[in-house]
Tab-separated table of C-alpha atoms in Angstrom:
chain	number	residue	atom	x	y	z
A	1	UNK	CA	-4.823	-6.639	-5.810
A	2	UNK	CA	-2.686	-3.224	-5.211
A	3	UNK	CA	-2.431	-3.757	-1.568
A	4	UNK	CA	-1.212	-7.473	-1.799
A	5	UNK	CA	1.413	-5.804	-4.882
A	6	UNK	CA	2.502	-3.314	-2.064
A	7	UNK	CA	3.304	-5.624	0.580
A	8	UNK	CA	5.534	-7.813	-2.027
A	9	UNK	CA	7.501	-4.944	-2.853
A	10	UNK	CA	8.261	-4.531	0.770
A	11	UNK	CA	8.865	-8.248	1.381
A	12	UNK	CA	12.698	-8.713	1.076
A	13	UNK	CA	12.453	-11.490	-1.708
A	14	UNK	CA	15.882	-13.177	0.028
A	15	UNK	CA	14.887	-12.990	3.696
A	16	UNK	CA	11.380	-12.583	3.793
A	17	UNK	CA	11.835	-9.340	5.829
A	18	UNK	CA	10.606	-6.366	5.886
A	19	UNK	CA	11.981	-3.402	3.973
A	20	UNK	CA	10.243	-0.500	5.884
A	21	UNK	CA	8.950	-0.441	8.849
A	22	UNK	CA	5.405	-2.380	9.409
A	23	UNK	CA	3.278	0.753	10.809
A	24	UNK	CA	4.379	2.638	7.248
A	25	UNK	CA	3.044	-0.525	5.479
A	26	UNK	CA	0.040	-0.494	7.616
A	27	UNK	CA	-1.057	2.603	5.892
A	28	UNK	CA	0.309	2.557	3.273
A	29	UNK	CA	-2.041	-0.862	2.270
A	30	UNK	CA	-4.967	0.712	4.020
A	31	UNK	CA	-4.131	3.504	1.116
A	32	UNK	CA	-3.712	0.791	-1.686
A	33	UNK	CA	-7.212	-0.742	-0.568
A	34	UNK	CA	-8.769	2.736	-0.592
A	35	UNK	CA	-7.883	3.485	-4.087
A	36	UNK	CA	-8.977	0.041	-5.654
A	37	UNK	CA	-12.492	0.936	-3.931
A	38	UNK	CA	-11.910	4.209	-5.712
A	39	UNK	CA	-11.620	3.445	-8.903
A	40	UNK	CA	-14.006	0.339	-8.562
A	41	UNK	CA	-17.019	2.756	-8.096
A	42	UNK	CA	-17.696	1.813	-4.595
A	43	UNK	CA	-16.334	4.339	-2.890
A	44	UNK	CA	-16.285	8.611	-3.835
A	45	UNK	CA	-16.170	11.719	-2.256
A	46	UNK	CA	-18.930	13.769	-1.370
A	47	UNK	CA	-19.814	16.684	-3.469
A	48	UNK	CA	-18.116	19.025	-1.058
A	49	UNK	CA	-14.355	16.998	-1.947
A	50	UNK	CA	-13.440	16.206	1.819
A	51	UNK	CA	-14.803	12.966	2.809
A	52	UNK	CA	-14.937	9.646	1.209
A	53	UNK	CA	-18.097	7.633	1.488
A	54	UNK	CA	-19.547	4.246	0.356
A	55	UNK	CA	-21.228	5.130	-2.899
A	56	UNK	CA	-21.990	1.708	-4.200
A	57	UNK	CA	-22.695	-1.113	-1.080
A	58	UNK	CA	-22.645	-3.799	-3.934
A	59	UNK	CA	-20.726	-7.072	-2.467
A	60	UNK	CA	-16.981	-7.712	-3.320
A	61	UNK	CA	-15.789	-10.620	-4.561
A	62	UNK	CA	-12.649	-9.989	-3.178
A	63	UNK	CA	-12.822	-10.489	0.442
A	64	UNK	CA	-10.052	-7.612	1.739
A	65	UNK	CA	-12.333	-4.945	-0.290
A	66	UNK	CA	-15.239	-6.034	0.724
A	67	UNK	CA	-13.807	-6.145	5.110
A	68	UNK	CA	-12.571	-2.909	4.102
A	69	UNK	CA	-15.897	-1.596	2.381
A	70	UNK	CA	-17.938	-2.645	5.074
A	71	UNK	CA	-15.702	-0.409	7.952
A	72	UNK	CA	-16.530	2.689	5.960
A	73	UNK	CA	-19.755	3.290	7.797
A	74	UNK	CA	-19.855	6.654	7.483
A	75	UNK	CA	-18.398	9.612	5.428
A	76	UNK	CA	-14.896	10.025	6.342
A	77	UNK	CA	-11.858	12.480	5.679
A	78	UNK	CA	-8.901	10.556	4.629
A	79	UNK	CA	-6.849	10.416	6.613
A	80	UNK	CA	-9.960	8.824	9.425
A	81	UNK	CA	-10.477	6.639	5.852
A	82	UNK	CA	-7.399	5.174	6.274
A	83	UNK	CA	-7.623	4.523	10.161
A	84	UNK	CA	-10.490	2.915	9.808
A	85	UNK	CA	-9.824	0.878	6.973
A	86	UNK	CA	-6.059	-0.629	8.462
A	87	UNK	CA	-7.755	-2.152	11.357
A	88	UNK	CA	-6.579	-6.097	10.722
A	89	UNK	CA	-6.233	-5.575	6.890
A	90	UNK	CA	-2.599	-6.733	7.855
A	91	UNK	CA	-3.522	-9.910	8.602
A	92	UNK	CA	-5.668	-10.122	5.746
A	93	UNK	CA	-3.240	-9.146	3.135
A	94	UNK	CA	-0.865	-11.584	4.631
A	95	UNK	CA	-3.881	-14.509	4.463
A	96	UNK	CA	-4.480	-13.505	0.796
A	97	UNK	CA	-1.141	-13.816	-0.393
A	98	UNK	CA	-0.467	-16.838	1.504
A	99	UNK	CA	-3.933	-18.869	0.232
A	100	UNK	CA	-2.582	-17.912	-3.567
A	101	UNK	CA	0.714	-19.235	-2.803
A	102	UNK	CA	2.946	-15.697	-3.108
A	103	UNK	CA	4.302	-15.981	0.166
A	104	UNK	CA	4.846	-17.653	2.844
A	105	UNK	CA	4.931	-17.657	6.803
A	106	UNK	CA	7.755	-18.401	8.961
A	107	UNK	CA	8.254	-17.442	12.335
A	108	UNK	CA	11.315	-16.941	14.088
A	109	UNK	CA	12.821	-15.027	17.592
A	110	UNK	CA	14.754	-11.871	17.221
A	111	UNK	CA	17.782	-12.232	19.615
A	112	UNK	CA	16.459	-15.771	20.206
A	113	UNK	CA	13.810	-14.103	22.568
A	114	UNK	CA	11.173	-11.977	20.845
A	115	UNK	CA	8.609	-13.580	18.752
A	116	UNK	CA	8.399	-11.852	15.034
A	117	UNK	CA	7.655	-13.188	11.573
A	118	UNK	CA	9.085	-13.435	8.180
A	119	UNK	CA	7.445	-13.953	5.028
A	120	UNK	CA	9.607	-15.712	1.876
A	121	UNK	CA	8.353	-15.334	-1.312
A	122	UNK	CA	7.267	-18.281	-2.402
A	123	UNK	CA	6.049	-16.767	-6.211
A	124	UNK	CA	10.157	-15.258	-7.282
A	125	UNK	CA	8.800	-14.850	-10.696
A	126	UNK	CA	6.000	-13.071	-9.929
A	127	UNK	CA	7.787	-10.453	-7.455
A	128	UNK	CA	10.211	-9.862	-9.624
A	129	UNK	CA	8.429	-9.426	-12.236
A	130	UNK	CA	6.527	-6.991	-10.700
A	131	UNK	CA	9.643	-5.112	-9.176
A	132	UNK	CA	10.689	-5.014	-12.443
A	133	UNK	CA	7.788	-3.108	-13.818
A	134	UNK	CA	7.477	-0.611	-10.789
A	135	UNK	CA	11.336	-0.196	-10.372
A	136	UNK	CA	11.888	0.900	-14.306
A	137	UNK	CA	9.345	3.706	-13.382
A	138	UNK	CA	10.895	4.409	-10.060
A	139	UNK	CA	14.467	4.968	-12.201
A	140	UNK	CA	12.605	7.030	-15.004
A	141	UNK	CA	12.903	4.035	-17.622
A	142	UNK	CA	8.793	4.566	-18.454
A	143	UNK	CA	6.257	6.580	-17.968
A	144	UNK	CA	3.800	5.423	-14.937
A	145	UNK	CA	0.416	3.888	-15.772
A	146	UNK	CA	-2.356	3.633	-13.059
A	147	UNK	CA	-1.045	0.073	-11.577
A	148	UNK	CA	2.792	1.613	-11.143
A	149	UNK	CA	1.869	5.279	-10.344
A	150	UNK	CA	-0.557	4.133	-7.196
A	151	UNK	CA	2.173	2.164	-5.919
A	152	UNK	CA	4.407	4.582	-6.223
A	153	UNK	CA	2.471	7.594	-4.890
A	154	UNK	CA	1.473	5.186	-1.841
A	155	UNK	CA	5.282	4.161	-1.049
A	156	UNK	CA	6.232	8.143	-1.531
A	157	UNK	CA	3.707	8.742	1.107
A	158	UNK	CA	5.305	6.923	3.710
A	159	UNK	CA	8.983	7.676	2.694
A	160	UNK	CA	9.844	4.159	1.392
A	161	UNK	CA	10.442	4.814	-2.502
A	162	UNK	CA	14.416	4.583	-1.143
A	163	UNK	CA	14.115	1.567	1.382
A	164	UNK	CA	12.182	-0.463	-1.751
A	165	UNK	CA	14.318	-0.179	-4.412
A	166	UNK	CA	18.030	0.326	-4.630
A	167	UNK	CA	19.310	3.601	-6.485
A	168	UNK	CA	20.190	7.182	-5.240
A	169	UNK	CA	17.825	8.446	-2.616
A	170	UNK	CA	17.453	11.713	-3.705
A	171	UNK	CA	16.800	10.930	-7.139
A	172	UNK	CA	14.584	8.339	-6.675
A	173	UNK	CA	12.402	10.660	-4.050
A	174	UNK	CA	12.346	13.084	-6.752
A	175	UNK	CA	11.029	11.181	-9.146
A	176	UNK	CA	8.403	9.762	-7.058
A	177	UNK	CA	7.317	13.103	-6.157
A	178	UNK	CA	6.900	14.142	-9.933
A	179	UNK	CA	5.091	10.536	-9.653
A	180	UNK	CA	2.247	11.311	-6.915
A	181	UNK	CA	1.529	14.407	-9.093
A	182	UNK	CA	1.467	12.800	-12.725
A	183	UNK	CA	-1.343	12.086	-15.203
A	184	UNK	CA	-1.490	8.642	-15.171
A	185	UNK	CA	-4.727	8.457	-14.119
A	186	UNK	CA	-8.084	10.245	-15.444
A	187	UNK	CA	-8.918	13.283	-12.630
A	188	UNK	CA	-11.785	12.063	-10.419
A	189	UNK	CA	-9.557	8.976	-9.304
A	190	UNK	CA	-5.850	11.332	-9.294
A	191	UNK	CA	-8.435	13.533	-7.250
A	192	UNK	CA	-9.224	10.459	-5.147
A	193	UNK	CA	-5.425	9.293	-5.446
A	194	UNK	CA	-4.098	12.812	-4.120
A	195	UNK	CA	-6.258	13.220	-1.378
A	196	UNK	CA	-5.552	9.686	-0.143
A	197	UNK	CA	-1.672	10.253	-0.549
A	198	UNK	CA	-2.419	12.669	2.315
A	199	UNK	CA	-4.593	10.819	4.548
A	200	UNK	CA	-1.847	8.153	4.686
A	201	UNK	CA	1.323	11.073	5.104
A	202	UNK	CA	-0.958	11.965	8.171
A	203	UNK	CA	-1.893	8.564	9.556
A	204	UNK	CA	1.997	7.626	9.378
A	205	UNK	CA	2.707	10.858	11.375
A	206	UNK	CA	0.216	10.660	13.816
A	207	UNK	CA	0.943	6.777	14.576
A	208	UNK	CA	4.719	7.677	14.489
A	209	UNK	CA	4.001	10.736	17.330
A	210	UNK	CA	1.507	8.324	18.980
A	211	UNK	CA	-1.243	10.218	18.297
């Protein structure tokens, strides 16, 4: 699943920290879910381009799409999308990855005092082999396909390209910008992908202002 992708490549693989901050990966998996229900047919926009809708109710068998489909009550512009669609998929990202044995939970006190979590990577192969793949199109190695492009179009859109992978910053934002506005994907889903990519940039700055 993308989202469950995204949160390993923001899973220190050493530590089981965080890389980014968790309110960036908050939206940034509520974008990763949206585009998987995208380009599975369940969800489009509306003839007009602005909102997103449920366009197929048919049952998921995964069970974070199908939460996730079921929020989407109503048309929505992205960025509202995206709102909607982060409520507890957190916790459900984490569960998913845990049940198939990718990571798992620990928790531990920051300064000995506040509760917080980490989450080891229990699958090393896996995650790297999958940092492997997203960080040779990150450094320009190979072209993007639809897997690696969403990925990186979702971490560009809430600045973390540079706080995932190791390399120059301003290269590495470059390229991801080139990225978000490639052809790796066919149009009505790089439509999708696009429009997404901003409903995320806004739900990042409205939770950071506290909007």
């Amino acid at each position: 699943m993308l989202a469950g992708d995204l949160m390993v490549l923001c899973i220190d693989g050493k530590t089981g920290r965080l890389r980014t901050n968790s309110t960036a990966i908050e939206n940034a998996l509520a974008g990763a879910v949206l585009v998987e229900l995208v380009e599975s047919g369940r969800v489009a926009f509306e003839p007009n381009g602005k909102k997103l809708a449920v366009a197929d109710p048919t049952p998921l068998n995964d069970p974070v799409l199908h939460e996730a489909l079921g929020r989407l009550t109503k048309p929505l512009r992205p960025q509202s999308a995206v709102e909607r669609v982060r409520k507890r998929l957190w916790d459900n990202v984490i569960r998913q990855l845990q049940d198939h044995a990718v990571i798992r939970v620990e928790r531990r006190r920051v300064l000995g005092i506040f509760p917080a979590r980490s989450y080891p990577v229990v699958d090393e192969a896996g995650a790297e082999k999958l940092r492997k793949a997203v960080g040779e199109v990150v450094h320009g190695y190979r072209g993007a396909d639809a897997r690696t492009g969403s990925l990186i179009t979702l971490l560009y859109a809430v600045n973390a390209v540079h706080k995932v992978f190791e390399g120059d910053k301003r290269e590495m934002k470059k390229r991801a910008k080139e990225i978000a506005r490639g052809n790796w994907a066919g149009d009505a889903v790089r439509r999708a992908v696009e429009a997404i990519q901003a409903g995320v940039t806004a739900a990042a700055s409205a939770a950071a202002s506290g909007e």
